[in-house]
Tab-separated table of C-alpha atoms in Angstrom:
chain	number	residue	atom	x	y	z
A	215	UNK	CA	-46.208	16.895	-22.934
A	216	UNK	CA	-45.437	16.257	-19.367
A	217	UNK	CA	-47.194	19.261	-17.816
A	218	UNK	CA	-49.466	22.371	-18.702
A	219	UNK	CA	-46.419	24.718	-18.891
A	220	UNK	CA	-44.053	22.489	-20.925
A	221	UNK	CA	-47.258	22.407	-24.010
A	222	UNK	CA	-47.294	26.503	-23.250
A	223	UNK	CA	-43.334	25.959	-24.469
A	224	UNK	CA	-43.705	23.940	-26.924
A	225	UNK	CA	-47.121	26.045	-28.466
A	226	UNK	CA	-44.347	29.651	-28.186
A	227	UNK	CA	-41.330	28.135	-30.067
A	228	UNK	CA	-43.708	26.776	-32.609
A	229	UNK	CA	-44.758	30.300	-33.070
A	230	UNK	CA	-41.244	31.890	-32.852
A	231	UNK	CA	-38.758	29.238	-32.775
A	232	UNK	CA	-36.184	32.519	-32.278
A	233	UNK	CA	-37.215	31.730	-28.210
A	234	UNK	CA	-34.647	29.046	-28.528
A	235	UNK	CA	-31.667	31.250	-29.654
A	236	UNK	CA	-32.743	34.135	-26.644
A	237	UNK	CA	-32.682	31.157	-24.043
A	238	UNK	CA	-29.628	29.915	-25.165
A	239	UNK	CA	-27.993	32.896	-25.771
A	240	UNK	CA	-25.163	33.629	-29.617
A	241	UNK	CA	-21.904	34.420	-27.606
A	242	UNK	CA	-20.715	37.121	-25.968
A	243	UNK	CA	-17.803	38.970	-26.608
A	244	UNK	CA	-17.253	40.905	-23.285
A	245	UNK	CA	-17.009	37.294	-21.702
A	246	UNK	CA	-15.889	34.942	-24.380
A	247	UNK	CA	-14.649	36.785	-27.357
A	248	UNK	CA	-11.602	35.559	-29.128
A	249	UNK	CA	-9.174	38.008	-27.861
A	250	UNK	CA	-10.491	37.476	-23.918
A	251	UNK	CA	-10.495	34.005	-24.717
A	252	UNK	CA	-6.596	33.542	-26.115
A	253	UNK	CA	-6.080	35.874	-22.425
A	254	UNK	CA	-7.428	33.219	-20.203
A	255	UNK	CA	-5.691	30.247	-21.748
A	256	UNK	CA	-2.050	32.354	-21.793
A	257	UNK	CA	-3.137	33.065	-18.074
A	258	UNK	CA	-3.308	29.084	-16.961
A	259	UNK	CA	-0.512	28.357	-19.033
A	260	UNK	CA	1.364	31.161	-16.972
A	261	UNK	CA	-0.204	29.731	-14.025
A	262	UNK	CA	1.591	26.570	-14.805
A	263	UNK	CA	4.962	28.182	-15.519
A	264	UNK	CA	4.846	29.880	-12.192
A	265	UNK	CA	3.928	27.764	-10.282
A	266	UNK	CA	4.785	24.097	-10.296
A	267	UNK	CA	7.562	24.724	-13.021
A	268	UNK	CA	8.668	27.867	-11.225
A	269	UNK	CA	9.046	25.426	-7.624
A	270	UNK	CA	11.199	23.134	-9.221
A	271	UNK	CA	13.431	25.941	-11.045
A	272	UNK	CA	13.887	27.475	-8.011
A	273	UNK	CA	14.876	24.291	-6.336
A	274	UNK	CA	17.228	23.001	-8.773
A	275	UNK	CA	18.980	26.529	-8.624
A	276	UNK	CA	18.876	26.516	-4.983
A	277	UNK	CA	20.190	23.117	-4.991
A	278	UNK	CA	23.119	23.316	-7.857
A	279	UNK	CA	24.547	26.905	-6.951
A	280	UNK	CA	25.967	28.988	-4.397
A	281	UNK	CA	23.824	31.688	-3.332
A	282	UNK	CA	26.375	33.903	-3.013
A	283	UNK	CA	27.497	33.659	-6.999
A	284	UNK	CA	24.104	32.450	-8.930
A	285	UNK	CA	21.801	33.504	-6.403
A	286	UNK	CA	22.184	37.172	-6.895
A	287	UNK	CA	22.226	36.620	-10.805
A	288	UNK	CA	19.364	34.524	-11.115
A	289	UNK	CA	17.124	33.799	-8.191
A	290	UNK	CA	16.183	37.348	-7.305
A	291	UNK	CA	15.172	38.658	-11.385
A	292	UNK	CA	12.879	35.337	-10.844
A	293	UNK	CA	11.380	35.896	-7.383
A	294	UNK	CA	10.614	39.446	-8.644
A	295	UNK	CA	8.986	38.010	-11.892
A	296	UNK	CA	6.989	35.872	-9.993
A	297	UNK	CA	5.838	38.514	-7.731
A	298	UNK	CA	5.079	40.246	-10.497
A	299	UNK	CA	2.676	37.636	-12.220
A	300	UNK	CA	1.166	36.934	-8.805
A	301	UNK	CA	0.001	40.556	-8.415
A	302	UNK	CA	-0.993	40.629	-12.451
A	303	UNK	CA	-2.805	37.110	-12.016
A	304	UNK	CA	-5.032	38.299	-8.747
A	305	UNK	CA	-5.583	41.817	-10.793
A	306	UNK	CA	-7.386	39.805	-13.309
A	307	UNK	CA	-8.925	37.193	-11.476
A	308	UNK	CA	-10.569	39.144	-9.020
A	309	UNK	CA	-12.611	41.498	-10.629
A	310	UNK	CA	-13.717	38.631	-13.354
A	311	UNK	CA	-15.176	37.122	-10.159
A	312	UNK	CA	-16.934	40.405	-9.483
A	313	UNK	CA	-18.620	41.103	-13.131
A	314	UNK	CA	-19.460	37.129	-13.093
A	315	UNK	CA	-21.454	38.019	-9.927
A	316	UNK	CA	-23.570	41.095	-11.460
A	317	UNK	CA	-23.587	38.865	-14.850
A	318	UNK	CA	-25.090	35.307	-13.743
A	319	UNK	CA	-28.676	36.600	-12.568
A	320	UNK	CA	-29.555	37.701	-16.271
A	321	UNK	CA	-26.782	35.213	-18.272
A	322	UNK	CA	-27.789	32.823	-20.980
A	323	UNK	CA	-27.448	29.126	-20.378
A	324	UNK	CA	-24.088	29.331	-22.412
A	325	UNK	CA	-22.872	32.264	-20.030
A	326	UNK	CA	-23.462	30.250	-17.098
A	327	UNK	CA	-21.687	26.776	-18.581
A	328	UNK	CA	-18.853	29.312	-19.973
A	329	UNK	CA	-18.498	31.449	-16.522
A	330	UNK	CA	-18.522	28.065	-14.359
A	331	UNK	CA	-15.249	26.583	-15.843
A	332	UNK	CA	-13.796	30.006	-16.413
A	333	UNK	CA	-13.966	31.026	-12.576
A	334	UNK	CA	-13.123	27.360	-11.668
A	335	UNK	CA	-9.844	27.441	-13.588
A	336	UNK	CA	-8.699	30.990	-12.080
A	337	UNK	CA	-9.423	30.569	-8.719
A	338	UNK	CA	-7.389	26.622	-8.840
A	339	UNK	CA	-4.680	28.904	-10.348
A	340	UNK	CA	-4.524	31.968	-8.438
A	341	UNK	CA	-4.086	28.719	-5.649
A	342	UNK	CA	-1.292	27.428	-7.566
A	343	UNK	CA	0.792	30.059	-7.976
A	344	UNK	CA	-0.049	31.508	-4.064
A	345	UNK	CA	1.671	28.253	-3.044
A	346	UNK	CA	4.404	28.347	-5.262
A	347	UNK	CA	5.602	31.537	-2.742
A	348	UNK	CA	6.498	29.006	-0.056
A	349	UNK	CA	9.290	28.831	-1.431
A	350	UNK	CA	9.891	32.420	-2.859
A	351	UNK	CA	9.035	34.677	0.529
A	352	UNK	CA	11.395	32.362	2.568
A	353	UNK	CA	14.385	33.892	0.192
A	354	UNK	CA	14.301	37.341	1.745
A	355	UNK	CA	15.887	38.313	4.671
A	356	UNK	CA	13.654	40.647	6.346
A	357	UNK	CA	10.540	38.630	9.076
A	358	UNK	CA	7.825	41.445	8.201
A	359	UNK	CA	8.351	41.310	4.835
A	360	UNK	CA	7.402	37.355	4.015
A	361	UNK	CA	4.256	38.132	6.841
A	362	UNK	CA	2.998	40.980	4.792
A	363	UNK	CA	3.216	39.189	1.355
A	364	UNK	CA	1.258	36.679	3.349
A	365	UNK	CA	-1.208	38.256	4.483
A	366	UNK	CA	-1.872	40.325	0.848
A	367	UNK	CA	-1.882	36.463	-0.080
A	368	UNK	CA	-4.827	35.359	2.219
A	369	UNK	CA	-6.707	38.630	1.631
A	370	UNK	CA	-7.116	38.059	-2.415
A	371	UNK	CA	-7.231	34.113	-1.873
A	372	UNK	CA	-10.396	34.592	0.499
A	373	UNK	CA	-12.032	37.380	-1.632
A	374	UNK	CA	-11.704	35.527	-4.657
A	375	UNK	CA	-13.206	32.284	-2.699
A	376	UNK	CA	-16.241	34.230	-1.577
A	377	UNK	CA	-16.734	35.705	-5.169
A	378	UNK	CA	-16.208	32.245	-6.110
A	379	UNK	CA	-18.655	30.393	-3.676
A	380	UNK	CA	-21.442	33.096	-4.439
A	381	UNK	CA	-21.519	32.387	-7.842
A	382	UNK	CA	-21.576	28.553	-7.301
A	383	UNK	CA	-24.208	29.451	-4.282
A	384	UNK	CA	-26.481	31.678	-6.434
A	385	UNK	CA	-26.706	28.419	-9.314
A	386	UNK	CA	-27.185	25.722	-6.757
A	387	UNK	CA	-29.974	27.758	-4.753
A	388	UNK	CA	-31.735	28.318	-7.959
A	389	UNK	CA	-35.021	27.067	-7.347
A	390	UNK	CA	-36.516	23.441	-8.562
A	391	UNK	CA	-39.596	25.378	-10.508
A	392	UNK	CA	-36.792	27.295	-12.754
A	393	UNK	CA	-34.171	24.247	-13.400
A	394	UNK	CA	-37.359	22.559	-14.345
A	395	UNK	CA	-38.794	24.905	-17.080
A	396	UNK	CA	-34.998	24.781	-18.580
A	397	UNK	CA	-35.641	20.913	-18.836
A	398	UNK	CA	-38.809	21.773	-20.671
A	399	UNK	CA	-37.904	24.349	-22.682
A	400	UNK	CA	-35.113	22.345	-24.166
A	401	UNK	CA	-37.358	19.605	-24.790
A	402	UNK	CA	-39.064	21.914	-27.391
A	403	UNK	CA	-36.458	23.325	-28.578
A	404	UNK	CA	-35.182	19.694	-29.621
A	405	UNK	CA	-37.879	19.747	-32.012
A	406	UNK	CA	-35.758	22.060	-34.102
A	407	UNK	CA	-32.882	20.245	-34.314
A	408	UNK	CA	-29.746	22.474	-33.829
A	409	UNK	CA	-30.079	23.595	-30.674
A	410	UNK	CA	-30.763	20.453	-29.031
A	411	UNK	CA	-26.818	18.734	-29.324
A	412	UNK	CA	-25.828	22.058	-27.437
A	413	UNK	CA	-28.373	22.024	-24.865
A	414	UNK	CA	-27.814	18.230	-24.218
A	415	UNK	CA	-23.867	19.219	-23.978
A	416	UNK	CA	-24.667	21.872	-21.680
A	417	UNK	CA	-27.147	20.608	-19.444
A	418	UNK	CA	-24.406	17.913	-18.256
A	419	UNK	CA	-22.472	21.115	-17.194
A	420	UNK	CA	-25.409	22.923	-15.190
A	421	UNK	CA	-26.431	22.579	-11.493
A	422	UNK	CA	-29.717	20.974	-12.198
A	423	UNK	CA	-29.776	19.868	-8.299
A	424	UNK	CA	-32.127	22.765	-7.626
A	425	UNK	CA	-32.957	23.343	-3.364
A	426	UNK	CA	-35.258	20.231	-2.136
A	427	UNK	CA	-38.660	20.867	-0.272
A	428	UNK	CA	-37.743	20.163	3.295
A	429	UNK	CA	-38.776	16.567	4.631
A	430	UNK	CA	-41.866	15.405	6.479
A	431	UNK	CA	-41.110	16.358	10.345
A	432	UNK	CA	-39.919	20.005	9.405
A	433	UNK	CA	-42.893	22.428	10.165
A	434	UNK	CA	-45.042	23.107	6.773
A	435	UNK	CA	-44.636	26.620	7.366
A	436	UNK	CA	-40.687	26.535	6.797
A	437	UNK	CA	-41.724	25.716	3.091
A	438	UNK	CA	-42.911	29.128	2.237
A	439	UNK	CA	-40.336	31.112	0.188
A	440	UNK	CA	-39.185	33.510	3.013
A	441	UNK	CA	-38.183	30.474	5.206
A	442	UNK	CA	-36.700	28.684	2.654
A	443	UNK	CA	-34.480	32.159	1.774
A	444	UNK	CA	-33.577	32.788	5.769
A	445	UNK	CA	-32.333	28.666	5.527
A	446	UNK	CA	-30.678	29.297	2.574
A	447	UNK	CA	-28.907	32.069	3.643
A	448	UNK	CA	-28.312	30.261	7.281
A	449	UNK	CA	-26.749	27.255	5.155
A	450	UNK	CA	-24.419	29.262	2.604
A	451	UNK	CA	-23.359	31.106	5.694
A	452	UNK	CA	-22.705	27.879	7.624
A	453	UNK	CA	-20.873	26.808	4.148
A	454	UNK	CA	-19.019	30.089	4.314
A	455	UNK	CA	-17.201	29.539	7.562
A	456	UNK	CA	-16.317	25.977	6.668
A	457	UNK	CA	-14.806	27.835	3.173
A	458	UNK	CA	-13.186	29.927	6.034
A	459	UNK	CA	-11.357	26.921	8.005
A	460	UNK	CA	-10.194	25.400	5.299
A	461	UNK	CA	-8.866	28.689	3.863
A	462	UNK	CA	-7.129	29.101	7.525
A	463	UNK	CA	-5.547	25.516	7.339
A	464	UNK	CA	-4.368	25.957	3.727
A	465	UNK	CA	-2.934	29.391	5.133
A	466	UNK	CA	-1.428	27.860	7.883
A	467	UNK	CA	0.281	25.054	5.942
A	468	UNK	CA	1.759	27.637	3.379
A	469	UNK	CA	2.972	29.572	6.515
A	470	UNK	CA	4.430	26.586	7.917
A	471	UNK	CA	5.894	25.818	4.708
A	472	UNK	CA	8.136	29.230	4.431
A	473	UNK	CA	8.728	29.157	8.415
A	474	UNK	CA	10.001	25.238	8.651
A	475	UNK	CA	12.051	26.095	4.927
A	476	UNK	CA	11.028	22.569	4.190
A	477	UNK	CA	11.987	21.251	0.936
A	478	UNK	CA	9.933	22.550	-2.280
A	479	UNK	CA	8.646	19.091	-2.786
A	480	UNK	CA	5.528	19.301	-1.124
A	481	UNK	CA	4.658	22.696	-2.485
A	482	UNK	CA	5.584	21.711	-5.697
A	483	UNK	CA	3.515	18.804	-5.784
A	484	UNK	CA	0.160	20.729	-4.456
A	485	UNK	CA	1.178	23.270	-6.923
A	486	UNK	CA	0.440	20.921	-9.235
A	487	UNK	CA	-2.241	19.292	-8.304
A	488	UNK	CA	-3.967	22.344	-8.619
A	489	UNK	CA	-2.350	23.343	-11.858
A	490	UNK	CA	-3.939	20.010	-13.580
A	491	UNK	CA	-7.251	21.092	-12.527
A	492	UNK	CA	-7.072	24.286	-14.041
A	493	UNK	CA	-5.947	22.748	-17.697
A	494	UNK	CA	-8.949	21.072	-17.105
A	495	UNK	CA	-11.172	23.222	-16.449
A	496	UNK	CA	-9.572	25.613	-19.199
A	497	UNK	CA	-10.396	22.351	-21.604
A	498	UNK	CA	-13.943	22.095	-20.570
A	499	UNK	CA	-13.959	26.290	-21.171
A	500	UNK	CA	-12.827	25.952	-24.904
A	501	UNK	CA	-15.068	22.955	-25.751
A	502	UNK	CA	-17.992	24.633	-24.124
A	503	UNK	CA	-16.883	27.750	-26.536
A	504	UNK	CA	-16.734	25.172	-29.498
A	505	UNK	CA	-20.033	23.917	-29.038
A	506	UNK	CA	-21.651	27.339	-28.503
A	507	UNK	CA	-19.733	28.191	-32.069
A	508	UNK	CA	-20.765	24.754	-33.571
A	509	UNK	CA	-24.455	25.355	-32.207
A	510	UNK	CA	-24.583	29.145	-33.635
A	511	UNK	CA	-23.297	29.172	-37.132
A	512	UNK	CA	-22.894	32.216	-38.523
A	513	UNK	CA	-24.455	34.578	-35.584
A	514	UNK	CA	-21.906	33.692	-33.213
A	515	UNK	CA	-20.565	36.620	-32.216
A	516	UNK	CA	-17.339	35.746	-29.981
A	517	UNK	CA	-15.540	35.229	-32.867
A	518	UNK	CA	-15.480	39.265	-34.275
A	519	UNK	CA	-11.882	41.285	-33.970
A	520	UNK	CA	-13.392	44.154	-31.359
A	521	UNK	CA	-11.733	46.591	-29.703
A	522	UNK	CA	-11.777	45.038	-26.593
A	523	UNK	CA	-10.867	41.717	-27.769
A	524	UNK	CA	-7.061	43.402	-29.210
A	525	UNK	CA	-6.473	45.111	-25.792
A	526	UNK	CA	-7.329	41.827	-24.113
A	527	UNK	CA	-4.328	39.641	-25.784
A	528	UNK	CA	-1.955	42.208	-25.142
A	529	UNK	CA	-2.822	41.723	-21.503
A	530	UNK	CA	0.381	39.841	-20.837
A	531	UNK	CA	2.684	41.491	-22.509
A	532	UNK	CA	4.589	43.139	-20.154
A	533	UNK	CA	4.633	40.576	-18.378
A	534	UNK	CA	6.342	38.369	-21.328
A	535	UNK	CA	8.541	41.225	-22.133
A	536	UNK	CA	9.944	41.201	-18.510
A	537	UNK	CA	10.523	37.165	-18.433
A	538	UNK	CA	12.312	37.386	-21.971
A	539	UNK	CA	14.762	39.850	-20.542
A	540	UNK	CA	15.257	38.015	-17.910
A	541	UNK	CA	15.897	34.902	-19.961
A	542	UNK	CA	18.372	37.143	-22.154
A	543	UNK	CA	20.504	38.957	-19.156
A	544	UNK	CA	20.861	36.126	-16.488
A	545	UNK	CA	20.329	32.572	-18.530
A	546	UNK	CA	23.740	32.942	-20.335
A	547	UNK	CA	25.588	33.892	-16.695
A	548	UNK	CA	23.563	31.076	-14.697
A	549	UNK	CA	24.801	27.973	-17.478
A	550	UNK	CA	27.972	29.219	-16.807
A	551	UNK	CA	28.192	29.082	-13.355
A	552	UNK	CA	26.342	25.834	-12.821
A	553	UNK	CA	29.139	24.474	-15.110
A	554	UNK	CA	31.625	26.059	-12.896
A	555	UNK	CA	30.049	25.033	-9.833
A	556	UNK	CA	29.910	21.301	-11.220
A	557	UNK	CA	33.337	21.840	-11.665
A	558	UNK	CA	34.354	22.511	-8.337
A	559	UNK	CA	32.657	20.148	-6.897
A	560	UNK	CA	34.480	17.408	-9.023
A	561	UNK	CA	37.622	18.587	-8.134
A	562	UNK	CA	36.634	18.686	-4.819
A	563	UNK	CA	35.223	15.585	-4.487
A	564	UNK	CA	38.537	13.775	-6.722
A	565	UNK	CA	40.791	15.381	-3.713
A	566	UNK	CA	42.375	12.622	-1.994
């Protein structure tokens, strides 16, 4: 073995090779259970819908209809939908942040890998769809109104970003010593076969870059543990006001974006920048979920019909039920006035 503690490893799981399913964790159904799970990937695909999709329906109506006629019919059920899934979408994503912050000091290794790509997709698509309003405040007619939806904007954006960056900050500050027994630990546990595909899958996915000792020409004594906290917390706080500028600029680009009433091209296309990176990172979720099911067998446990697991699906609901009667009162009336608007416009264009 490499060291003194990785033969103490390998000597426990010979004696209980159960170690390796407590380290690594069965599932957990408050996090990933089926039900939760089927509620995050409706929520990017929503994401999607609202926000890159959404731009370029709201352009093409903008573009192909008076506002007068279609405008009334259509574009205001759909601002108010989207403004609806906006508030629903933060709701959610906000307070996952929160429990993944009192969860990822005590999580299992699958937890961690599971809770990275999960917060990673939401926050990329509680971006998305935040953009998307530069082109749905500009619509109404009142100044304080687009400045207040705004500002409700920036508020959840930079909560859920410093939710976000604590969790990332709390893995990457991990110290070398821990990351390092993981390493061994799974070594051992390879001896037994099952668990090691997993924890080879997994590893890939953790921050194993665990803090460096300071170099040569720093003082020794800033290598004790309470200088190497106070740095720590100096850096993440450095980290945090960068966060913050970038936040403002992004702000300030979505402002000037509703202000200028450019066209929706540009925040279509960051819309959906953004949206691809969430499908990714909602891929990455359900393969790490497949492995973890793969790795388990029959004690996985995210797989059970709970109670919490039925409320969770129905999540979305209303939300569904409002865009399908939307779809049934206005889609009808808004064919048949872009054919009658196409219409006029032939006719005028054919006058000599």
């Amino acid at each position: 073995m490499s060291s003194p503690s990785a033969c103490v490893s390998f000597t426990s799981i010979s004696a209980c090779p159960e170690i390796c399913k407590l380290f690594w964790g069965s599932g957990n159904p408050d996090l990933s259970g089926i039900g939760a799970h089927i509620s995050y990937l409706v929520q990017v695909a929503l994401a999607v819908v609202f926000g890159p999709i959404f731009v370029a329906i709201y352009a093409c109506l903008h573009k192909f209809s008076p506002p007068s006629a279609l405008g009334r019919n259509m574009l205001d059920p759909l601002v108010r939908l989207h403004k609806n899934f906006w508030d629903a979408n933060a709701g959610f994503t906000i307070p996952v942040a929160i429990a993944a912050i009192v969860r990822i000091r005590g999580a299992p290794f699958y937890e961690i890998a599971f809770l990275e790509s999960l917060l990673t997709m939401q926050f990329l698509s509680l971006l998305s769809v935040s953009l998307a309003q530069g082109v749905v405040v500009r619509q109404s007619k009142s100044k304080r109104r687009p400045f207040e939806r705004v500002v409700v904007t920036a508020v959840c954006c930079l909560a859920e970003f410093a939710l976000y960056m604590g969790v990332v900050g709390r893995l990457r500050t991990t110290s070398r010593t821990t990351w390092a027994a993981v390493q061994e630990l799974g070594t051992a546990c390879s001896s037994y076969g099952s668990v090691l595909p997993g924890f080879d899958y997994f590893r890939g996915q953790l921050p194993t870059d665990a803090l460096p000792n300071l170099p040569a020409p720093f003082p020794e004594f800033l290598n004790t543990d309470g200088w190497r906290r106070g740095l720590t917390i100096f850096g993440l706080s450095l980290a945090g006001l960068a966060g913050l500028v970038v936040l403002g600029a992004i702000l300030f680009l979505l402002w000037k974006l509703i202000i200028d009433e450019r066209e929706p091209f540009t925040v279509g296309l960051l819309s959906l920048g953004l949206s691809i990176g969430s499908l990714y990172c909602a891929v990455q979720m359900s393969r790490k979920r497949d492995a973890m099911k793969s790795i388990s067998g029959d004690d996985f446990e995210d797989n059970e019909w709970g109670f919490g697991q039925v409320i969770a699906i129905f999540l979305w609901v209303p939300l569904l039920l409002q865009a399908l009667g939307v779809l049934i009162n206005y889609a009808p009336k808004s064919v048949t006035m872009v054919s009658m608007s196409t219409r006029t416009q032939k006719r005028t264009a054919n006058l000599p």
